[in-house]
Every structure is written in structure tokens, then in C-alpha cells.
Amino acid sequence: MNGIVVIYKEKDWTSFDVVAKLRGIFHEKRIGHGGTLDPMAEGVLPVFVGKAARACDMLPDETKAYVAGFKLGIATDTLDVTGKILEKKQAFCKKEQVADALQGFVGEIMQVPPMYSAIKINGKKLYDLAREGKTVERQPRKVTVMAIDLLEFDEKTQEGKISVSCKKGTYIRSIIDDLGQKLGCGAVMTTLERTASAGFTKEQAMTISQVESLFETEGEKLLMSVEKAFDDVYNGRVYLSERLTGLYKNGVKLSVGQEGMTVEKGSGRMLAYGFDGEFLGLCCEIDGVIKQVKNFY
């Protein structure tokens, strides 16, 4: 089985739990996912099955969208409500204050990764070090936040909800923690839902139980073809004859326009298809020659 299935990861599951469960359902070891979600988080987790797993490290759309709950007046070691409380303060923030403060985190910003994250320092994941009671210095990293909107805020409880559109590598917990510091009262994330990731949306997602119940009747129909992840960027097409398909698979350089090749040009980056409709992979044209970028056969 080869392709993409968009999972709606439920709370208390790790991303690895999802992969392990799908390996059992699909009877396929080669499975990867398109971006870790913490156990307390829920939402969109694109999963790549079989040959499609080769796409995990090169998804062209790095945009992610989240809806997150937060509470002012509390700081924890994990930056969310699952952690140990480090400080409590009485917060008296107005909705307008919070909305204005949030706009300071839009654009290219520097963000310190939280200790409870999967980033590796000297070969060890930060969350493993954190669980050992260790704290290490982390260098700020540049991340991109396209938009933040304050969806709701209760001035009485000092609780609210935000939507965030950002690029890969952005930590929503850190934005909320930085918001609390900016307001001078502390803040923690209370809920997190990823509503979109790598071009895939919540509306396309299925829970693990839905996949499990549909697998017997639907089988491979549950999977989207891997080229769906590249449609917007690789918007040209190359169709090869049976002879050229064999040459392409053997790594032979092919010239654009040669007999047995049909080219539908887009941006110069193209999807290659074999004579029988098989998706071969990603390619581009350089000086009249088809250069292979990533193969999926």
C-alpha cells in the first residue's frame, strides 16, 4: 500500500502511537508522519504509507494552522497545563491588551524552543533531558508566524482562545508563554488543535477508529496518491512512453521533447508519470534535460 492518509490524532495519543497502530492496520512497516503532535494536542496529522514515506522530509507546503486555548496568570515547566506550576499571579488583562500583545508575535520572530520538545541537542531529545530534571541552554531560532487572531477572551476567568497560522518549527506553547511574559502575568496553553498541516485540512482527516473500521471494505482507497502533497508546487506534468519509462527508472537523462515524451509545463517543476499511469516522482527541467528530484517507484 502506498499513499497518504490524513489522521485526526486524538488526545493522549503520541504521533508514534498513530504510526504504530497504522503499521498494524495496513500491514506496512514503511510509515512516517508529517509533523509531531504532543499527546495533549489533537488534530491533523498527515501520514505517509509505503513508498510515500519518502516524501516526509521534503513536503513543499510547510504551513500549519492551530487553534489553542490559554490561561493567563500561570506559568509551568512544560508551558502547558500538564506541567508543574512554577508561578501563579493574579491577572487583570483586558481583551484589547491581549489582542494588541499578540500582534507582536506576527512575522519572522525569534523563539526559544521549549525544554519539553523533540529537538535534539548533542544527540539527546530535549524532553528526555527535561524528564531527567535537566535544563540546557537553547539558542533562539527564527520562525515565521503569518497570522494570529484572538478568537475569544473572558476577562473574568482570564482564559481565551487564539488561531495561529505559521510555518513548520513554530511552537504555539512558546508563543503563549511569551505572551504571558509580555503581559507580566504568565500564561499557559490549555488546549491545542491543529486544523491544517502541509496543505491537508481537518475536513479531510479520519480518526484511527474510522480507518480501522473502513479498512476491510475500502483498503487502499483510504489512501490519497502521494502527488497530492506536491500538486501546487510541481504543477507541470511529464508523461513517458514504455521505452522512456524504463530509461527514466534506470537513471538515464532524457531530453525535453524527445520522441515518446509529452510535457505539460508549469513552473518548471513537474510530476513524472510512466506509460501505465504510474506516478514515478518529482522532476524538473534544467537546460532542456529532465532532472530527477525524488523517485517514488
Coordinates of C-alpha atoms in Angstrom, one line a residue:
M1 CA 0.0 0.0 0.0
N2 CA 1.3 3.4 -1.0
G3 CA -0.2 6.9 -0.4
I4 CA -1.3 9.4 2.2
V5 CA -3.9 9.2 4.9
V6 CA -4.8 12.2 6.9
I7 CA -5.4 11.2 10.5
Y8 CA -7.2 13.3 13.1
K9 CA -5.0 12.5 16.1
E10 CA -6.9 12.3 19.3
K11 CA -5.7 13.5 22.8
D12 CA -3.4 11.2 24.8
W13 CA -2.1 9.5 21.6
T14 CA 1.5 10.2 20.6
S15 CA 2.4 10.6 17.0
F16 CA 4.4 7.4 17.2
D17 CA 1.3 5.7 18.7
V18 CA -0.6 6.6 15.5
V19 CA 2.2 5.3 13.2
A20 CA 2.5 2.0 15.2
K21 CA -1.3 1.5 15.0
L22 CA -1.4 2.1 11.3
R23 CA 1.5 -0.3 10.7
G24 CA -0.7 -3.0 12.2
I25 CA -3.8 -1.9 10.2
F26 CA -2.1 -1.5 6.8
H27 CA 0.5 -4.4 7.4
E28 CA 3.2 -2.0 6.2
K29 CA 6.4 -1.1 8.1
R30 CA 7.3 1.9 5.9
I31 CA 5.1 4.6 7.6
G32 CA 6.1 8.2 8.6
H33 CA 4.2 11.3 9.6
G34 CA 4.3 15.0 8.6
G35 CA 5.0 16.7 12.0
T36 CA 4.8 15.6 15.6
L37 CA 1.8 16.5 17.8
D38 CA 2.2 16.4 21.6
P39 CA 0.0 13.9 23.5
M40 CA -2.2 16.7 24.9
A41 CA -2.8 18.0 21.3
E42 CA -5.3 16.8 18.8
G43 CA -5.8 17.4 15.1
V44 CA -4.4 17.0 11.6
L45 CA -1.5 14.5 11.2
P46 CA -0.7 13.6 7.6
V47 CA 0.7 10.0 7.5
F48 CA 2.7 8.6 4.6
V49 CA 2.4 4.9 3.8
G50 CA 4.8 2.7 1.8
K51 CA 6.8 4.4 -0.9
A52 CA 5.0 7.7 0.0
A53 CA 7.1 7.7 3.3
R54 CA 9.9 9.1 1.2
A55 CA 8.0 12.4 1.0
C56 CA 8.1 13.1 4.7
D57 CA 11.3 15.1 4.7
M58 CA 10.5 17.3 1.7
L59 CA 6.9 18.5 1.9
P60 CA 6.7 21.7 -0.1
D61 CA 3.9 23.3 2.0
E62 CA 5.3 24.0 5.5
T63 CA 2.2 25.9 6.6
K64 CA 0.3 24.8 9.7
A65 CA -2.8 26.1 11.4
Y66 CA -3.8 25.8 15.0
V67 CA -6.5 26.8 17.5
A68 CA -5.1 27.0 21.0
G69 CA -6.7 27.7 24.4
F70 CA -4.7 29.6 27.0
K71 CA -5.0 30.9 30.6
L72 CA -3.2 34.0 32.0
G73 CA -1.7 34.1 35.5
I74 CA 0.0 30.7 35.5
A75 CA 3.5 29.6 34.4
T76 CA 4.5 25.9 34.2
D77 CA 7.7 24.0 33.4
T78 CA 6.1 22.5 30.2
L79 CA 4.4 25.8 29.2
D80 CA 1.0 24.0 29.2
V81 CA -1.5 22.8 31.9
T82 CA 0.0 19.3 32.1
G83 CA 3.2 20.7 33.7
K84 CA 4.3 21.6 37.2
I85 CA 3.2 25.0 38.3
L86 CA 6.2 27.4 38.7
E87 CA 4.3 30.6 39.4
K88 CA 0.8 32.0 39.9
K89 CA -0.2 35.6 39.6
Q90 CA -3.5 37.5 39.6
A91 CA -4.1 38.7 36.1
F92 CA -6.4 41.6 35.2
C93 CA -5.8 41.9 31.4
K94 CA -8.4 43.4 29.1
K95 CA -9.3 41.8 25.8
E96 CA -7.8 44.7 23.8
Q97 CA -4.5 44.3 25.7
V98 CA -4.2 40.7 24.8
A99 CA -5.2 41.2 21.2
D100 CA -2.6 44.0 20.8
A101 CA 0.2 42.0 22.5
L102 CA -0.4 39.0 20.2
Q103 CA 0.3 41.1 17.1
G104 CA 3.9 41.5 18.3
F105 CA 4.4 37.8 17.5
V106 CA 3.4 38.0 13.8
G107 CA 6.1 37.9 11.2
E108 CA 9.6 36.5 11.4
I109 CA 10.3 36.2 15.2
M110 CA 13.0 34.6 17.3
Q111 CA 11.7 31.8 19.5
V112 CA 13.5 29.7 22.2
P113 CA 12.4 26.0 21.8
P114 CA 10.7 24.7 25.0
M115 CA 12.6 22.1 27.1
Y116 CA 9.6 19.7 26.5
S117 CA 10.2 19.4 22.8
A118 CA 11.6 16.7 20.4
I119 CA 14.5 18.9 19.3
K120 CA 17.9 17.2 19.8
I121 CA 20.9 18.8 21.5
N122 CA 24.1 16.7 21.5
G123 CA 22.1 13.7 20.3
K124 CA 19.5 13.8 23.1
K125 CA 15.9 15.0 22.8
L126 CA 15.1 17.9 25.0
Y127 CA 12.1 16.3 26.5
D128 CA 14.2 13.3 27.7
L129 CA 16.6 15.8 29.4
A130 CA 13.7 17.6 30.9
R131 CA 12.2 14.4 32.3
E132 CA 15.6 13.8 34.0
G133 CA 15.2 17.2 35.7
K134 CA 17.9 18.8 33.4
T135 CA 17.7 22.2 31.7
V136 CA 20.1 23.1 28.9
E137 CA 20.7 26.3 27.1
R138 CA 18.7 26.6 23.8
Q139 CA 19.6 29.0 21.1
P140 CA 16.7 31.2 19.8
R141 CA 15.5 30.1 16.3
K142 CA 13.8 32.2 13.6
V143 CA 10.3 31.1 13.0
T144 CA 7.5 32.5 10.8
V145 CA 4.1 33.4 12.0
M146 CA 1.7 34.6 9.3
A147 CA -1.3 35.5 11.4
I148 CA -2.6 35.3 15.0
D149 CA -6.2 36.1 15.8
L150 CA -7.8 36.3 19.3
L151 CA -10.9 34.3 18.9
E152 CA -12.3 34.8 22.4
F153 CA -11.2 36.1 25.8
D154 CA -13.1 36.1 29.1
E155 CA -11.8 38.9 31.2
K156 CA -13.3 37.4 34.3
T157 CA -11.5 34.0 34.1
Q158 CA -8.6 35.4 32.1
E159 CA -9.0 32.5 29.6
G160 CA -9.1 32.7 25.9
K161 CA -8.5 31.1 22.5
I162 CA -6.3 32.0 19.6
S163 CA -5.9 30.9 16.0
V164 CA -2.4 30.7 14.6
S165 CA -1.2 30.3 11.0
C166 CA 2.6 29.6 10.9
K167 CA 5.4 27.8 9.3
K168 CA 7.0 24.5 10.4
G169 CA 9.0 24.7 13.6
T170 CA 6.8 27.2 15.4
Y171 CA 5.8 26.2 19.0
I172 CA 2.4 27.5 20.0
R173 CA 3.2 26.9 23.7
S174 CA 6.1 29.2 23.4
I175 CA 4.0 31.9 21.8
I176 CA 1.6 31.7 24.7
D177 CA 4.4 31.7 27.2
D178 CA 6.0 34.7 25.6
L179 CA 2.5 36.4 25.6
G180 CA 2.3 35.8 29.4
Q181 CA 5.8 37.3 29.9
K182 CA 4.9 40.3 27.7
L183 CA 1.7 40.9 29.8
G184 CA 3.7 40.4 33.0
C185 CA 1.4 37.7 34.4
G186 CA 2.5 34.4 32.9
A187 CA 0.4 32.2 30.6
V188 CA -0.1 28.5 29.8
M189 CA -1.6 26.7 26.9
T190 CA -4.7 24.8 27.9
T191 CA -5.7 23.1 24.7
L192 CA -4.2 22.7 21.2
E193 CA -5.9 21.6 17.9
R194 CA -4.0 21.5 14.6
T195 CA -6.6 22.3 11.9
A196 CA -4.3 22.1 8.9
S197 CA -0.8 20.8 8.0
A198 CA 1.2 20.6 4.8
G199 CA -1.9 21.5 2.7
F200 CA -4.2 18.9 4.4
T201 CA -7.2 20.0 6.5
K202 CA -9.3 18.9 9.3
E203 CA -12.1 18.2 6.9
Q204 CA -10.0 15.5 5.1
A205 CA -9.0 13.8 8.4
M206 CA -10.2 10.5 9.8
T207 CA -9.7 9.1 13.3
I208 CA -7.8 5.8 13.8
S209 CA -11.0 4.0 14.7
Q210 CA -12.6 5.2 11.4
V211 CA -9.6 4.0 9.4
E212 CA -9.7 0.7 11.2
S213 CA -13.4 0.1 10.6
L214 CA -13.2 1.1 6.9
F215 CA -10.1 -0.7 6.0
E216 CA -11.7 -4.1 5.3
T217 CA -14.1 -2.6 2.7
E218 CA -12.1 0.3 1.4
G219 CA -8.5 -0.9 1.6
E220 CA -6.1 1.2 -0.5
K221 CA -9.0 3.5 -1.4
L222 CA -8.4 5.1 2.0
L223 CA -5.1 6.5 0.8
M224 CA -4.6 9.6 -1.4
S225 CA -1.9 9.4 -4.0
V226 CA 1.4 10.9 -2.8
E227 CA 1.5 13.5 -5.6
K228 CA -1.4 15.3 -3.9
A229 CA 1.2 16.7 -1.5
F230 CA 3.1 18.3 -4.4
D231 CA 0.3 19.4 -6.7
D232 CA 0.6 23.2 -6.1
V233 CA 4.4 23.5 -6.4
Y234 CA 5.1 20.7 -9.0
N235 CA 2.4 22.0 -11.4
G236 CA 3.8 20.6 -14.7
R237 CA 3.5 17.1 -16.0
V238 CA 5.8 14.7 -17.9
Y239 CA 4.3 11.6 -19.5
L240 CA 6.7 8.9 -20.8
S241 CA 6.3 6.0 -23.2
E242 CA 7.1 2.5 -22.2
R243 CA 10.6 2.7 -23.5
L244 CA 11.3 6.1 -21.8
T245 CA 9.8 4.9 -18.6
G246 CA 12.4 2.1 -18.5
L247 CA 15.2 4.6 -19.2
Y248 CA 13.9 7.0 -16.6
K249 CA 13.8 4.3 -13.9
N250 CA 17.4 3.4 -14.8
G251 CA 18.5 7.0 -14.3
V252 CA 19.1 7.8 -17.9
K253 CA 19.0 11.6 -18.7
L254 CA 16.1 12.4 -21.0
S255 CA 15.8 15.5 -23.2
V256 CA 12.6 17.5 -23.2
G257 CA 10.6 16.9 -26.4
Q258 CA 12.2 13.7 -27.4
E259 CA 10.0 11.0 -29.0
G260 CA 7.8 9.2 -26.5
M261 CA 7.6 12.2 -24.1
T262 CA 4.7 14.5 -23.6
V263 CA 5.4 17.6 -21.4
E264 CA 2.8 19.9 -19.9
K265 CA 4.9 22.7 -18.5
G266 CA 4.1 24.6 -15.3
S267 CA 6.7 26.4 -13.1
G268 CA 9.5 24.1 -14.4
R269 CA 8.9 21.7 -11.5
M270 CA 7.0 18.7 -12.7
L271 CA 5.4 15.3 -11.8
A272 CA 6.6 12.4 -13.9
Y273 CA 4.3 9.6 -15.0
G274 CA 5.1 6.2 -16.6
F275 CA 3.4 4.7 -19.7
D276 CA 0.9 2.8 -17.5
G277 CA -0.1 5.9 -15.4
E278 CA 2.3 5.0 -12.6
F279 CA 3.5 8.1 -10.6
L280 CA 7.3 8.0 -10.9
G281 CA 8.3 11.0 -8.9
L282 CA 9.3 14.6 -8.9
C283 CA 11.5 16.2 -11.6
C284 CA 12.4 19.5 -13.1
E285 CA 13.8 20.8 -16.4
I286 CA 17.3 22.2 -16.4
D287 CA 18.8 23.3 -19.8
G288 CA 16.4 21.1 -21.7
V289 CA 17.1 18.0 -19.7
I290 CA 14.8 16.3 -17.2
K291 CA 16.4 16.1 -13.8
Q292 CA 15.0 13.7 -11.3
V293 CA 14.4 15.2 -7.8
K294 CA 12.7 12.4 -5.9
N295 CA 11.6 9.0 -7.1
F296 CA 8.6 7.1 -5.7
Y297 CA 8.8 3.9 -7.8

